[in-house]
Amino acid sequence: MDTLLDPETRGANRIIPGAVDCDVHPASPAMKELMPYLDDYLSQSVVDRGIEQLTSVHYPPNAPITCREDWRGPGDAASALKRMQTHLLDGMGVGTAILNQMLGIQILFNADMGAAFARGLNDFMAREWLDKDDRLRASMVLPQQSPELCVDEIERLAGDKRFVQVMMLVMGDRPLGHQMYWPIYRAAEKHGLPIAIHAGSMYRHPLTGVGWSSYHSQDYAANAVNFQTTVTSLIAEGVFTKFPNLKVVMSESGWTWLPAYLWRMDKYWHGLRMLTPWVDRLPREIIADNFRFTLQPVDAPPDRAVLEKLMEHVGTEDLLLFSTDYPHWQFDGTECVPDGFSDSQLRKMMIDTPKATYSRL
Amino acid sequence: MNVEARPNPLKTQSVELGIADCDVHPNPASLEDEVFPFIEQKWRDYIATYGMVQRIGFAGGTQYPKGQPRASRRDSYPPEGGPPASSLSFFREQHLDAHNVDMAVMIPLRIGQALQNMDLAVAVCAAINEWQTEFWTSKEPRIKGSIVMAYENADACVQQIEKHAHKDDFVQISMLSRTPDPMGHRKYWPIYEAAAANGLPVGVHAFGYGGNPPTGGGYPSYYIEDMMAHAQSCQALITSMVYEGVFDRIPDLKLVIVEGGIAWLPSLMWRLDKIWEKNRLELSHVKRPPSEIIRQHVWLTSQPIEEPDNRQQLVEAIEWMGWDRVLYASDYPHWDFDDPKRALPVQLTKEQRDGFFRGNAYKAYGLS
């Protein structure tokens, strides 16, 4: 038996040594932490205009899902990194963690200001996180307000291989397949950077097609439906006909909706493909080639039989990328992998699929 | 296939008794002849002058041109002329008789529900309810109507419900899924209370123009995206109704989701359960796990039914939500019509088959 897979030598969390955790959240910096990384004009603006914080309402800092109770602590980078090392890297044995920084700079309407904050935030991530622990990698935060400025940021940072992908929020100005975003995809494909599409919104539109919600719980639930419409958009617009090597990593998307979604999407493609003739393959084939999904949250009951059936419905073991979504509260204790995955599936999602997805790892 | 009619449709073997089809769309042969007689002259003049304005930019049609005229089967135009499903005799021949349907729930579309002018909306909806009785349900007992309402005006809705609910002609009230505010919003509660008090389910059909982009990321580009997104809009509206506590407050309320697909429901139930468990502070008014609420209060009509290569997987998905939750629907005369002989081509037990094609509908609509 492969010693790495021997249940005796690994903890209850079933994390394989060297596992890549593809969705981890560093603390968002307070403005005073970020200030040294902002350009002169922006840092002066922050003071003159009293810009106190850019926290997205999508993740209220004290809300249960935003941070598990036993993982809370001081928010400064040094303390937060120490906690992450204690709980995740050393504690659970994650080998490599890909950091998705969720400070809400994309919500600003001023694109130049958004880009200036993105530059500062990415530099902050490089110095205060990536430099401090070589197990860490990060997604570039992009000023999603302006595809042109996104490309500038990709070009600026492409030489730093610790940035292994770029990140966009699932709810933007337009559905993400739209041609306005294609310069981003062209630049990302050129540099071998997958596009992480992460839960969250620029708050340009109501978070659902039926209007504004009353509760945070509804907004969080709405991420899954917006990932679904985003898959439709990316496929229908022909993004992967244009950029066949582009990889999209749906992050904190949920994925148990995927089989039912594809049964419907394939059916509609059969019925309406004459209206989007550039989509020249079944949607499920495009999903298999170009999409990956991070593991957490697993929206399924804690029932091994259901999970095994779900994986049969997904039909391939190659779509999932291991993630804990640390420190978001998606599981308790160290039980980050639900019962029902075989050892070979775990090896794929923790080691093989991340390596195949991220050319920079 | 929507180009060619099958000349001799086989009688379905699906159930011994007739099928209940929970979504068909009869149309007026002409608004002027069939609906306007029930509308005051001033509104006829208004429509002639300004049209019927919804929250979309075109004076007629939609922002997303359909794949075929009127989104209808090309073989569904009656031989005597007029739009698809505007002739009772041809409707009987091509659908009711051909498919052994002995209860068909008609859901009028492209009528007054989402009009911007509220008074006009009320007038047109009231007329459509009269039209359903006059032209369809009174002439053909196999056809049942849906009370349509200008649902942004709850008072007017309650009046329509009180007026028609006691008649055998109607089996549900009807709303469209894309409302201006999510359906759990309290402005809609008087409608639900009246429906529940009268023992009628609230049927929510996909479509509608609430003025919100169909996705949280804005307006998509293509018709296939608009169509696909109905499944997501329906998930969002169920989320809203469950998390707003509508079913806790109105325990007799029944919700029938029409034409949004079905197989996404298990994943939604699981997701809502997990989020509810973690946010009990915010959702303290929701007393039971969302999945339990949904399994008691929500039904889904089958069309357009999902089609995995291995159809057994759809059966497994239905088992996760419960066989009693799904009601067969054809969507006649629309292009994505699901033929009852092909809608669920798997081996079912007699109990499953009878429930899917008939029994579940009779229970949901409170018929015997």
mmCIF file with all atom_site columns, N, CA, C and O in Angstrom, chain B residues 117-163:
data_model
loop_
_atom_site.group_PDB
_atom_site.id
_atom_site.type_symbol
_atom_site.label_atom_id
_atom_site.label_alt_id
_atom_site.label_comp_id
_atom_site.label_asym_id
_atom_site.label_entity_id
_atom_site.label_seq_id
_atom_site.pdbx_PDB_ins_code
_atom_site.Cartn_x
_atom_site.Cartn_y
_atom_site.Cartn_z
_atom_site.occupancy
_atom_site.B_iso_or_equiv
_atom_site.pdbx_formal_charge
_atom_site.auth_seq_id
_atom_site.auth_comp_id
_atom_site.auth_asym_id
_atom_site.auth_atom_id
_atom_site.pdbx_PDB_model_num
ATOM 1   N N  . ASN B 1 117 ? -48.469 49.520 -16.374 1.00 0.00 ? 117 ASN B N  1
ATOM 2   C CA . ASN B 1 117 ? -49.648 50.276 -15.972 1.00 0.00 ? 117 ASN B CA 1
ATOM 3   C C  . ASN B 1 117 ? -50.527 49.363 -15.113 1.00 0.00 ? 117 ASN B C  1
ATOM 4   O O  . ASN B 1 117 ? -51.164 48.436 -15.614 1.00 0.00 ? 117 ASN B O  1
ATOM 5   N N  . MET B 1 118 ? -50.529 49.607 -13.836 1.00 0.00 ? 118 MET B N  1
ATOM 6   C CA . MET B 1 118 ? -51.169 48.689 -12.900 1.00 0.00 ? 118 MET B CA 1
ATOM 7   C C  . MET B 1 118 ? -52.664 48.533 -13.153 1.00 0.00 ? 118 MET B C  1
ATOM 8   O O  . MET B 1 118 ? -53.214 47.432 -13.075 1.00 0.00 ? 118 MET B O  1
ATOM 9   N N  . ASP B 1 119 ? -53.341 49.631 -13.462 1.00 0.00 ? 119 ASP B N  1
ATOM 10  C CA . ASP B 1 119 ? -54.785 49.531 -13.686 1.00 0.00 ? 119 ASP B CA 1
ATOM 11  C C  . ASP B 1 119 ? -55.087 48.731 -14.951 1.00 0.00 ? 119 ASP B C  1
ATOM 12  O O  . ASP B 1 119 ? -56.050 47.955 -14.994 1.00 0.00 ? 119 ASP B O  1
ATOM 13  N N  . LEU B 1 120 ? -54.256 48.923 -15.955 1.00 0.00 ? 120 LEU B N  1
ATOM 14  C CA . LEU B 1 120 ? -54.419 48.135 -17.177 1.00 0.00 ? 120 LEU B CA 1
ATOM 15  C C  . LEU B 1 120 ? -54.168 46.652 -16.881 1.00 0.00 ? 120 LEU B C  1
ATOM 16  O O  . LEU B 1 120 ? -54.902 45.771 -17.343 1.00 0.00 ? 120 LEU B O  1
ATOM 17  N N  . ALA B 1 121 ? -53.130 46.397 -16.093 1.00 0.00 ? 121 ALA B N  1
ATOM 18  C CA . ALA B 1 121 ? -52.799 45.012 -15.750 1.00 0.00 ? 121 ALA B CA 1
ATOM 19  C C  . ALA B 1 121 ? -53.984 44.336 -15.063 1.00 0.00 ? 121 ALA B C  1
ATOM 20  O O  . ALA B 1 121 ? -54.342 43.191 -15.382 1.00 0.00 ? 121 ALA B O  1
ATOM 21  N N  . VAL B 1 122 ? -54.597 45.046 -14.146 1.00 0.00 ? 122 VAL B N  1
ATOM 22  C CA . VAL B 1 122 ? -55.743 44.483 -13.420 1.00 0.00 ? 122 VAL B CA 1
ATOM 23  C C  . VAL B 1 122 ? -56.878 44.181 -14.389 1.00 0.00 ? 122 VAL B C  1
ATOM 24  O O  . VAL B 1 122 ? -57.501 43.112 -14.352 1.00 0.00 ? 122 VAL B O  1
ATOM 25  N N  . ALA B 1 123 ? -57.131 45.119 -15.295 1.00 0.00 ? 123 ALA B N  1
ATOM 26  C CA . ALA B 1 123 ? -58.241 44.950 -16.245 1.00 0.00 ? 123 ALA B CA 1
ATOM 27  C C  . ALA B 1 123 ? -57.996 43.780 -17.194 1.00 0.00 ? 123 ALA B C  1
ATOM 28  O O  . ALA B 1 123 ? -58.896 42.968 -17.458 1.00 0.00 ? 123 ALA B O  1
ATOM 29  N N  . VAL B 1 124 ? -56.780 43.667 -17.706 1.00 0.00 ? 124 VAL B N  1
ATOM 30  C CA . VAL B 1 124 ? -56.485 42.593 -18.664 1.00 0.00 ? 124 VAL B CA 1
ATOM 31  C C  . VAL B 1 124 ? -56.518 41.236 -17.972 1.00 0.00 ? 124 VAL B C  1
ATOM 32  O O  . VAL B 1 124 ? -57.073 40.263 -18.506 1.00 0.00 ? 124 VAL B O  1
ATOM 33  N N  . CYS B 1 125 ? -55.944 41.163 -16.793 1.00 0.00 ? 125 CYS B N  1
ATOM 34  C CA . CYS B 1 125 ? -55.962 39.880 -16.073 1.00 0.00 ? 125 CYS B CA 1
ATOM 35  C C  . CYS B 1 125 ? -57.398 39.436 -15.796 1.00 0.00 ? 125 CYS B C  1
ATOM 36  O O  . CYS B 1 125 ? -57.744 38.260 -15.967 1.00 0.00 ? 125 CYS B O  1
ATOM 37  N N  . ALA B 1 126 ? -58.236 40.369 -15.365 1.00 0.00 ? 126 ALA B N  1
ATOM 38  C CA . ALA B 1 126 ? -59.632 40.022 -15.087 1.00 0.00 ? 126 ALA B CA 1
ATOM 39  C C  . ALA B 1 126 ? -60.293 39.490 -16.358 1.00 0.00 ? 126 ALA B C  1
ATOM 40  O O  . ALA B 1 126 ? -61.044 38.499 -16.324 1.00 0.00 ? 126 ALA B O  1
ATOM 41  N N  . ALA B 1 127 ? -59.991 40.127 -17.478 1.00 0.00 ? 127 ALA B N  1
ATOM 42  C CA . ALA B 1 127 ? -60.583 39.690 -18.743 1.00 0.00 ? 127 ALA B CA 1
ATOM 43  C C  . ALA B 1 127 ? -60.090 38.300 -19.135 1.00 0.00 ? 127 ALA B C  1
ATOM 44  O O  . ALA B 1 127 ? -60.852 37.468 -19.638 1.00 0.00 ? 127 ALA B O  1
ATOM 45  N N  . ILE B 1 128 ? -58.805 38.041 -18.917 1.00 0.00 ? 128 ILE B N  1
ATOM 46  C CA . ILE B 1 128 ? -58.249 36.728 -19.269 1.00 0.00 ? 128 ILE B CA 1
ATOM 47  C C  . ILE B 1 128 ? -58.920 35.622 -18.453 1.00 0.00 ? 128 ILE B C  1
ATOM 48  O O  . ILE B 1 128 ? -59.165 34.520 -18.948 1.00 0.00 ? 128 ILE B O  1
ATOM 49  N N  . ASN B 1 129 ? -59.244 35.921 -17.214 1.00 0.00 ? 129 ASN B N  1
ATOM 50  C CA . ASN B 1 129 ? -59.935 34.911 -16.414 1.00 0.00 ? 129 ASN B CA 1
ATOM 51  C C  . ASN B 1 129 ? -61.327 34.626 -16.982 1.00 0.00 ? 129 ASN B C  1
ATOM 52  O O  . ASN B 1 129 ? -61.761 33.471 -17.042 1.00 0.00 ? 129 ASN B O  1
ATOM 53  N N  . GLU B 1 130 ? -62.034 35.674 -17.423 1.00 0.00 ? 130 GLU B N  1
ATOM 54  C CA . GLU B 1 130 ? -63.347 35.463 -18.054 1.00 0.00 ? 130 GLU B CA 1
ATOM 55  C C  . GLU B 1 130 ? -63.186 34.669 -19.351 1.00 0.00 ? 130 GLU B C  1
ATOM 56  O O  . GLU B 1 130 ? -63.976 33.771 -19.658 1.00 0.00 ? 130 GLU B O  1
ATOM 57  N N  . TRP B 1 131 ? -62.145 35.030 -20.118 1.00 0.00 ? 131 TRP B N  1
ATOM 58  C CA . TRP B 1 131 ? -61.891 34.343 -21.390 1.00 0.00 ? 131 TRP B CA 1
ATOM 59  C C  . TRP B 1 131 ? -61.636 32.851 -21.184 1.00 0.00 ? 131 TRP B C  1
ATOM 60  O O  . TRP B 1 131 ? -62.117 32.006 -21.939 1.00 0.00 ? 131 TRP B O  1
ATOM 61  N N  . GLN B 1 132 ? -60.854 32.507 -20.151 1.00 0.00 ? 132 GLN B N  1
ATOM 62  C CA . GLN B 1 132 ? -60.575 31.089 -19.892 1.00 0.00 ? 132 GLN B CA 1
ATOM 63  C C  . GLN B 1 132 ? -61.867 30.315 -19.704 1.00 0.00 ? 132 GLN B C  1
ATOM 64  O O  . GLN B 1 132 ? -62.047 29.223 -20.249 1.00 0.00 ? 132 GLN B O  1
ATOM 65  N N  . THR B 1 133 ? -62.784 30.892 -18.925 1.00 0.00 ? 133 THR B N  1
ATOM 66  C CA . THR B 1 133 ? -64.040 30.207 -18.643 1.00 0.00 ? 133 THR B CA 1
ATOM 67  C C  . THR B 1 133 ? -64.900 30.123 -19.897 1.00 0.00 ? 133 THR B C  1
ATOM 68  O O  . THR B 1 133 ? -65.409 29.057 -20.258 1.00 0.00 ? 133 THR B O  1
ATOM 69  N N  . GLU B 1 134 ? -65.031 31.256 -20.555 1.00 0.00 ? 134 GLU B N  1
ATOM 70  C CA . GLU B 1 134 ? -65.942 31.368 -21.694 1.00 0.00 ? 134 GLU B CA 1
ATOM 71  C C  . GLU B 1 134 ? -65.505 30.477 -22.868 1.00 0.00 ? 134 GLU B C  1
ATOM 72  O O  . GLU B 1 134 ? -66.313 29.783 -23.464 1.00 0.00 ? 134 GLU B O  1
ATOM 73  N N  . PHE B 1 135 ? -64.212 30.502 -23.183 1.00 0.00 ? 135 PHE B N  1
ATOM 74  C CA . PHE B 1 135 ? -63.749 29.848 -24.407 1.00 0.00 ? 135 PHE B CA 1
ATOM 75  C C  . PHE B 1 135 ? -63.169 28.452 -24.188 1.00 0.00 ? 135 PHE B C  1
ATOM 76  O O  . PHE B 1 135 ? -62.983 27.714 -25.146 1.00 0.00 ? 135 PHE B O  1
ATOM 77  N N  . TRP B 1 136 ? -62.819 28.105 -22.972 1.00 0.00 ? 136 TRP B N  1
ATOM 78  C CA . TRP B 1 136 ? -62.121 26.844 -22.768 1.00 0.00 ? 136 TRP B CA 1
ATOM 79  C C  . TRP B 1 136 ? -62.762 25.970 -21.699 1.00 0.00 ? 136 TRP B C  1
ATOM 80  O O  . TRP B 1 136 ? -63.271 24.907 -22.000 1.00 0.00 ? 136 TRP B O  1
ATOM 81  N N  . THR B 1 137 ? -62.721 26.414 -20.456 1.00 0.00 ? 137 THR B N  1
ATOM 82  C CA . THR B 1 137 ? -63.101 25.470 -19.386 1.00 0.00 ? 137 THR B CA 1
ATOM 83  C C  . THR B 1 137 ? -64.582 25.118 -19.417 1.00 0.00 ? 137 THR B C  1
ATOM 84  O O  . THR B 1 137 ? -64.961 23.994 -19.081 1.00 0.00 ? 137 THR B O  1
ATOM 85  N N  . SER B 1 138 ? -65.424 26.044 -19.830 1.00 0.00 ? 138 SER B N  1
ATOM 86  C CA . SER B 1 138 ? -66.862 25.741 -19.866 1.00 0.00 ? 138 SER B CA 1
ATOM 87  C C  . SER B 1 138 ? -67.205 24.818 -21.035 1.00 0.00 ? 138 SER B C  1
ATOM 88  O O  . SER B 1 138 ? -68.246 24.173 -21.049 1.00 0.00 ? 138 SER B O  1
ATOM 89  N N  . LYS B 1 139 ? -66.326 24.766 -22.022 1.00 0.00 ? 139 LYS B N  1
ATOM 90  C CA . LYS B 1 139 ? -66.608 23.947 -23.199 1.00 0.00 ? 139 LYS B CA 1
ATOM 91  C C  . LYS B 1 139 ? -65.937 22.582 -23.146 1.00 0.00 ? 139 LYS B C  1
ATOM 92  O O  . LYS B 1 139 ? -66.279 21.695 -23.925 1.00 0.00 ? 139 LYS B O  1
ATOM 93  N N  . GLU B 1 140 ? -64.937 22.460 -22.321 1.00 0.00 ? 140 GLU B N  1
ATOM 94  C CA . GLU B 1 140 ? -64.164 21.216 -22.297 1.00 0.00 ? 140 GLU B CA 1
ATOM 95  C C  . GLU B 1 140 ? -63.773 20.930 -20.849 1.00 0.00 ? 140 GLU B C  1
ATOM 96  O O  . GLU B 1 140 ? -62.867 21.568 -20.307 1.00 0.00 ? 140 GLU B O  1
ATOM 97  N N  . PRO B 1 141 ? -64.481 19.988 -20.225 1.00 0.00 ? 141 PRO B N  1
ATOM 98  C CA . PRO B 1 141 ? -64.228 19.740 -18.794 1.00 0.00 ? 141 PRO B CA 1
ATOM 99  C C  . PRO B 1 141 ? -62.832 19.197 -18.501 1.00 0.00 ? 141 PRO B C  1
ATOM 100 O O  . PRO B 1 141 ? -62.389 19.238 -17.347 1.00 0.00 ? 141 PRO B O  1
ATOM 101 N N  . ARG B 1 142 ? -62.148 18.703 -19.527 1.00 0.00 ? 142 ARG B N  1
ATOM 102 C CA . ARG B 1 142 ? -60.777 18.223 -19.263 1.00 0.00 ? 142 ARG B CA 1
ATOM 103 C C  . ARG B 1 142 ? -59.812 19.385 -19.035 1.00 0.00 ? 142 ARG B C  1
ATOM 104 O O  . ARG B 1 142 ? -58.712 19.189 -18.543 1.00 0.00 ? 142 ARG B O  1
ATOM 105 N N  . ILE B 1 143 ? -60.205 20.588 -19.435 1.00 0.00 ? 143 ILE B N  1
ATOM 106 C CA . ILE B 1 143 ? -59.314 21.738 -19.280 1.00 0.00 ? 143 ILE B CA 1
ATOM 107 C C  . ILE B 1 143 ? -59.651 22.495 -17.999 1.00 0.00 ? 143 ILE B C  1
ATOM 108 O O  . ILE B 1 143 ? -60.817 22.786 -17.732 1.00 0.00 ? 143 ILE B O  1
ATOM 109 N N  . LYS B 1 144 ? -58.615 22.796 -17.220 1.00 0.00 ? 144 LYS B N  1
ATOM 110 C CA . LYS B 1 144 ? -58.780 23.581 -15.998 1.00 0.00 ? 144 LYS B CA 1
ATOM 111 C C  . LYS B 1 144 ? -57.986 24.879 -16.131 1.00 0.00 ? 144 LYS B C  1
ATOM 112 O O  . LYS B 1 144 ? -56.900 24.890 -16.712 1.00 0.00 ? 144 LYS B O  1
ATOM 113 N N  . GLY B 1 145 ? -58.506 25.926 -15.557 1.00 0.00 ? 145 GLY B N  1
ATOM 114 C CA . GLY B 1 145 ? -57.874 27.230 -15.696 1.00 0.00 ? 145 GLY B CA 1
ATOM 115 C C  . GLY B 1 145 ? -56.968 27.579 -14.525 1.00 0.00 ? 145 GLY B C  1
ATOM 116 O O  . GLY B 1 145 ? -56.925 26.889 -13.505 1.00 0.00 ? 145 GLY B O  1
ATOM 117 N N  . SER B 1 146 ? -56.220 28.669 -14.705 1.00 0.00 ? 146 SER B N  1
ATOM 118 C CA . SER B 1 146 ? -55.391 29.246 -13.639 1.00 0.00 ? 146 SER B CA 1
ATOM 119 C C  . SER B 1 146 ? -55.824 30.703 -13.480 1.00 0.00 ? 146 SER B C  1
ATOM 120 O O  . SER B 1 146 ? -55.893 31.427 -14.471 1.00 0.00 ? 146 SER B O  1
ATOM 121 N N  . ILE B 1 147 ? -56.105 31.107 -12.280 1.00 0.00 ? 147 ILE B N  1
ATOM 122 C CA . ILE B 1 147 ? -56.529 32.488 -12.053 1.00 0.00 ? 147 ILE B CA 1
ATOM 123 C C  . ILE B 1 147 ? -55.306 33.388 -12.205 1.00 0.00 ? 147 ILE B C  1
ATOM 124 O O  . ILE B 1 147 ? -54.366 33.306 -11.411 1.00 0.00 ? 147 ILE B O  1
ATOM 125 N N  . VAL B 1 148 ? -55.293 34.189 -13.259 1.00 0.00 ? 148 VAL B N  1
ATOM 126 C CA . VAL B 1 148 ? -54.146 35.073 -13.470 1.00 0.00 ? 148 VAL B CA 1
ATOM 127 C C  . VAL B 1 148 ? -54.428 36.418 -12.800 1.00 0.00 ? 148 VAL B C  1
ATOM 128 O O  . VAL B 1 148 ? -55.581 36.831 -12.683 1.00 0.00 ? 148 VAL B O  1
ATOM 129 N N  . MET B 1 149 ? -53.357 37.059 -12.374 1.00 0.00 ? 149 MET B N  1
ATOM 130 C CA . MET B 1 149 ? -53.513 38.238 -11.534 1.00 0.00 ? 149 MET B CA 1
ATOM 131 C C  . MET B 1 149 ? -52.391 39.216 -11.781 1.00 0.00 ? 149 MET B C  1
ATOM 132 O O  . MET B 1 149 ? -51.276 38.823 -12.101 1.00 0.00 ? 149 MET B O  1
ATOM 133 N N  . ALA B 1 150 ? -52.704 40.484 -11.571 1.00 0.00 ? 150 ALA B N  1
ATOM 134 C CA . ALA B 1 150 ? -51.673 41.520 -11.596 1.00 0.00 ? 150 ALA B CA 1
ATOM 135 C C  . ALA B 1 150 ? -50.992 41.487 -10.230 1.00 0.00 ? 150 ALA B C  1
ATOM 136 O O  . ALA B 1 150 ? -51.388 42.186 -9.298  1.00 0.00 ? 150 ALA B O  1
ATOM 137 N N  . TYR B 1 151 ? -49.958 40.642 -10.119 1.00 0.00 ? 151 TYR B N  1
ATOM 138 C CA . TYR B 1 151 ? -49.481 40.290 -8.778  1.00 0.00 ? 151 TYR B CA 1
ATOM 139 C C  . TYR B 1 151 ? -48.710 41.393 -8.072  1.00 0.00 ? 151 TYR B C  1
ATOM 140 O O  . TYR B 1 151 ? -48.344 41.254 -6.914  1.00 0.00 ? 151 TYR B O  1
ATOM 141 N N  . GLU B 1 152 ? -48.477 42.513 -8.743  1.00 0.00 ? 152 GLU B N  1
ATOM 142 C CA . GLU B 1 152 ? -47.899 43.652 -8.015  1.00 0.00 ? 152 GLU B CA 1
ATOM 143 C C  . GLU B 1 152 ? -48.974 44.443 -7.272  1.00 0.00 ? 152 GLU B C  1
ATOM 144 O O  . GLU B 1 152 ? -48.673 45.400 -6.572  1.00 0.00 ? 152 GLU B O  1
ATOM 145 N N  . ASN B 1 153 ? -50.221 44.050 -7.447  1.00 0.00 ? 153 ASN B N  1
ATOM 146 C CA . ASN B 1 153 ? -51.330 44.706 -6.766  1.00 0.00 ? 153 ASN B CA 1
ATOM 147 C C  . ASN B 1 153 ? -52.080 43.638 -5.978  1.00 0.00 ? 153 ASN B C  1
ATOM 148 O O  . ASN B 1 153 ? -53.005 43.002 -6.482  1.00 0.00 ? 153 ASN B O  1
ATOM 149 N N  . ALA B 1 154 ? -51.649 43.426 -4.744  1.00 0.00 ? 154 ALA B N  1
ATOM 150 C CA . ALA B 1 154 ? -52.181 42.302 -3.968  1.00 0.00 ? 154 ALA B CA 1
ATOM 151 C C  . ALA B 1 154 ? -53.685 42.425 -3.744  1.00 0.00 ? 154 ALA B C  1
ATOM 152 O O  . ALA B 1 154 ? -54.406 41.422 -3.766  1.00 0.00 ? 154 ALA B O  1
ATOM 153 N N  . ASP B 1 155 ? -54.184 43.649 -3.561  1.00 0.00 ? 155 ASP B N  1
ATOM 154 C CA . ASP B 1 155 ? -55.628 43.813 -3.323  1.00 0.00 ? 155 ASP B CA 1
ATOM 155 C C  . ASP B 1 155 ? -56.434 43.296 -4.509  1.00 0.00 ? 155 ASP B C  1
ATOM 156 O O  . ASP B 1 155 ? -57.436 42.598 -4.346  1.00 0.00 ? 155 ASP B O  1
ATOM 157 N N  . ALA B 1 156 ? -55.990 43.681 -5.705  1.00 0.00 ? 156 ALA B N  1
ATOM 158 C CA . ALA B 1 156 ? -56.702 43.236 -6.906  1.00 0.00 ? 156 ALA B CA 1
ATOM 159 C C  . ALA B 1 156 ? -56.625 41.720 -7.056  1.00 0.00 ? 156 ALA B C  1
ATOM 160 O O  . ALA B 1 156 ? -57.578 41.073 -7.505  1.00 0.00 ? 156 ALA B O  1
ATOM 161 N N  . CYS B 1 157 ? -55.496 41.157 -6.672  1.00 0.00 ? 157 CYS B N  1
ATOM 162 C CA . CYS B 1 157 ? -55.338 39.702 -6.746  1.00 0.00 ? 157 CYS B CA 1
ATOM 163 C C  . CYS B 1 157 ? -56.339 39.010 -5.831  1.00 0.00 ? 157 CYS B C  1
ATOM 164 O O  . CYS B 1 157 ? -56.988 38.040 -6.219  1.00 0.00 ? 157 CYS B O  1
ATOM 165 N N  . VAL B 1 158 ? -56.436 39.506 -4.625  1.00 0.00 ? 158 VAL B N  1
ATOM 166 C CA . VAL B 1 158 ? -57.347 38.881 -3.665  1.00 0.00 ? 158 VAL B CA 1
ATOM 167 C C  . VAL B 1 158 ? -58.776 38.942 -4.195  1.00 0.00 ? 158 VAL B C  1
ATOM 168 O O  . VAL B 1 158 ? -59.532 37.970 -4.097  1.00 0.00 ? 158 VAL B O  1
ATOM 169 N N  . GLN B 1 159 ? -59.131 40.059 -4.814  1.00 0.00 ? 159 GLN B N  1
ATOM 170 C CA . GLN B 1 159 ? -60.474 40.168 -5.407  1.00 0.00 ? 159 GLN B CA 1
ATOM 171 C C  . GLN B 1 159 ? -60.692 39.108 -6.483  1.00 0.00 ? 159 GLN B C  1
ATOM 172 O O  . GLN B 1 159 ? -61.748 38.472 -6.543  1.00 0.00 ? 159 GLN B O  1
ATOM 173 N N  . GLN B 1 160 ? -59.690 38.931 -7.353  1.00 0.00 ? 160 GLN B N  1
ATOM 174 C CA . GLN B 1 160 ? -59.821 37.925 -8.407  1.00 0.00 ? 160 GLN B CA 1
ATOM 175 C C  . GLN B 1 160 ? -59.926 36.522 -7.819  1.00 0.00 ? 160 GLN B C  1
ATOM 176 O O  . GLN B 1 160 ? -60.692 35.691 -8.293  1.00 0.00 ? 160 GLN B O  1
ATOM 177 N N  . ILE B 1 161 ? -59.137 36.284 -6.787  1.00 0.00 ? 161 ILE B N  1
ATOM 178 C CA . ILE B 1 161 ? -59.173 34.954 -6.158  1.00 0.00 ? 161 ILE B CA 1
ATOM 179 C C  . ILE B 1 161 ? -60.552 34.708 -5.547  1.00 0.00 ? 161 ILE B C  1
ATOM 180 O O  . ILE B 1 161 ? -61.168 33.654 -5.763  1.00 0.00 ? 161 ILE B O  1
ATOM 181 N N  . GLU B 1 162 ? -61.049 35.702 -4.816  1.00 0.00 ? 162 GLU B N  1
ATOM 182 C CA . GLU B 1 162 ? -62.370 35.546 -4.189  1.00 0.00 ? 162 GLU B CA 1
ATOM 183 C C  . GLU B 1 162 ? -63.455 35.337 -5.249  1.00 0.00 ? 162 GLU B C  1
ATOM 184 O O  . GLU B 1 162 ? -64.412 34.613 -5.049  1.00 0.00 ? 162 GLU B O  1
ATOM 185 N N  . LYS B 1 163 ? -63.285 35.985 -6.373  1.00 0.00 ? 163 LYS B N  1
ATOM 186 C CA . LYS B 1 163 ? -64.313 35.910 -7.412  1.00 0.00 ? 163 LYS B CA 1
ATOM 187 C C  . LYS B 1 163 ? -64.368 34.531 -8.083  1.00 0.00 ? 163 LYS B C  1
ATOM 188 O O  . LYS B 1 163 ? -65.435 34.046 -8.432  1.00 0.00 ? 163 LYS B O  1
#
